[in-house]
Coordinates of C-alpha atoms in Angstrom, one line a residue:
M1 CA -66.2 -32.7 64.3
T2 CA -63.8 -31.6 67.0
A3 CA -61.0 -33.5 65.2
Y4 CA -61.8 -31.6 62.0
L5 CA -61.7 -28.2 63.9
K6 CA -58.4 -29.0 65.5
T7 CA -56.9 -29.9 62.1
M8 CA -58.2 -26.7 60.5
L9 CA -56.9 -24.5 63.4
S10 CA -53.5 -26.2 63.3
K11 CA -53.3 -25.5 59.5
L12 CA -54.4 -21.8 60.0
R13 CA -51.9 -21.3 62.8
G14 CA -49.0 -22.3 60.6
D15 CA -50.2 -20.3 57.5
E16 CA -48.5 -16.9 57.4
R17 CA -49.5 -15.7 53.9
G18 CA -51.9 -13.0 55.2
V19 CA -49.5 -11.7 57.8
T20 CA -47.6 -9.4 55.4
L21 CA -50.8 -7.8 54.2
V22 CA -51.9 -7.1 57.7
E23 CA -48.4 -5.6 58.5
Y24 CA -48.5 -3.4 55.5
G25 CA -52.0 -2.2 56.4
I26 CA -50.9 -1.3 59.9
A27 CA -47.8 0.5 58.5
I28 CA -50.0 2.5 56.1
A29 CA -52.5 3.4 58.8
L30 CA -49.7 4.6 61.0
A31 CA -48.1 6.6 58.2
V32 CA -51.4 8.3 57.4
A33 CA -52.0 9.1 61.1
L34 CA -48.6 10.6 61.5
G35 CA -48.8 12.5 58.3
T36 CA -52.1 14.0 59.2
A37 CA -50.9 15.1 62.6
A38 CA -47.8 16.7 61.1
L39 CA -49.8 18.6 58.5
D40 CA -52.3 19.7 61.1
N41 CA -49.4 21.1 63.2
L42 CA -47.8 22.7 60.1
A43 CA -51.1 24.3 59.1
G44 CA -51.4 26.0 62.5
D45 CA -47.8 27.3 62.4
V46 CA -48.3 28.6 58.9
G47 CA -51.6 30.3 59.9
D48 CA -49.9 32.0 62.8
S49 CA -47.0 33.2 60.6
M50 CA -49.5 34.6 58.0
D51 CA -51.4 36.4 60.8
A52 CA -48.2 38.0 62.1
A53 CA -47.2 39.0 58.5
G54 CA -50.6 40.5 57.8
A55 CA -50.3 42.5 61.0
C56 CA -47.1 44.1 59.8
M57 CA -48.5 45.2 56.5
P58 CA -49.4 48.8 56.0
N59 CA -53.0 49.9 56.5
S60 CA -55.3 50.8 53.6
D61 CA -54.8 54.5 54.3
G62 CA -51.0 54.2 53.8
S63 CA -50.2 54.5 57.5
A64 CA -47.8 52.0 59.0
S65 CA -49.2 49.4 61.3
T66 CA -47.5 48.2 64.4
C67 CA -45.5 45.0 64.3

């Protein structure tokens, strides 16, 4: 039984067919994480810019608001 396990483990150790799939999975997960962080940061910046632009718009009574 132990000889069989040693033989199977030595075969699995040399088999690298699944390694590429794992590497692609890690690369995709990293890209998704970085993309999510970048979009989250961008959303905050756009929101701040829109708030600042809205504050510079004229009021509903036609008077100018302060920028």
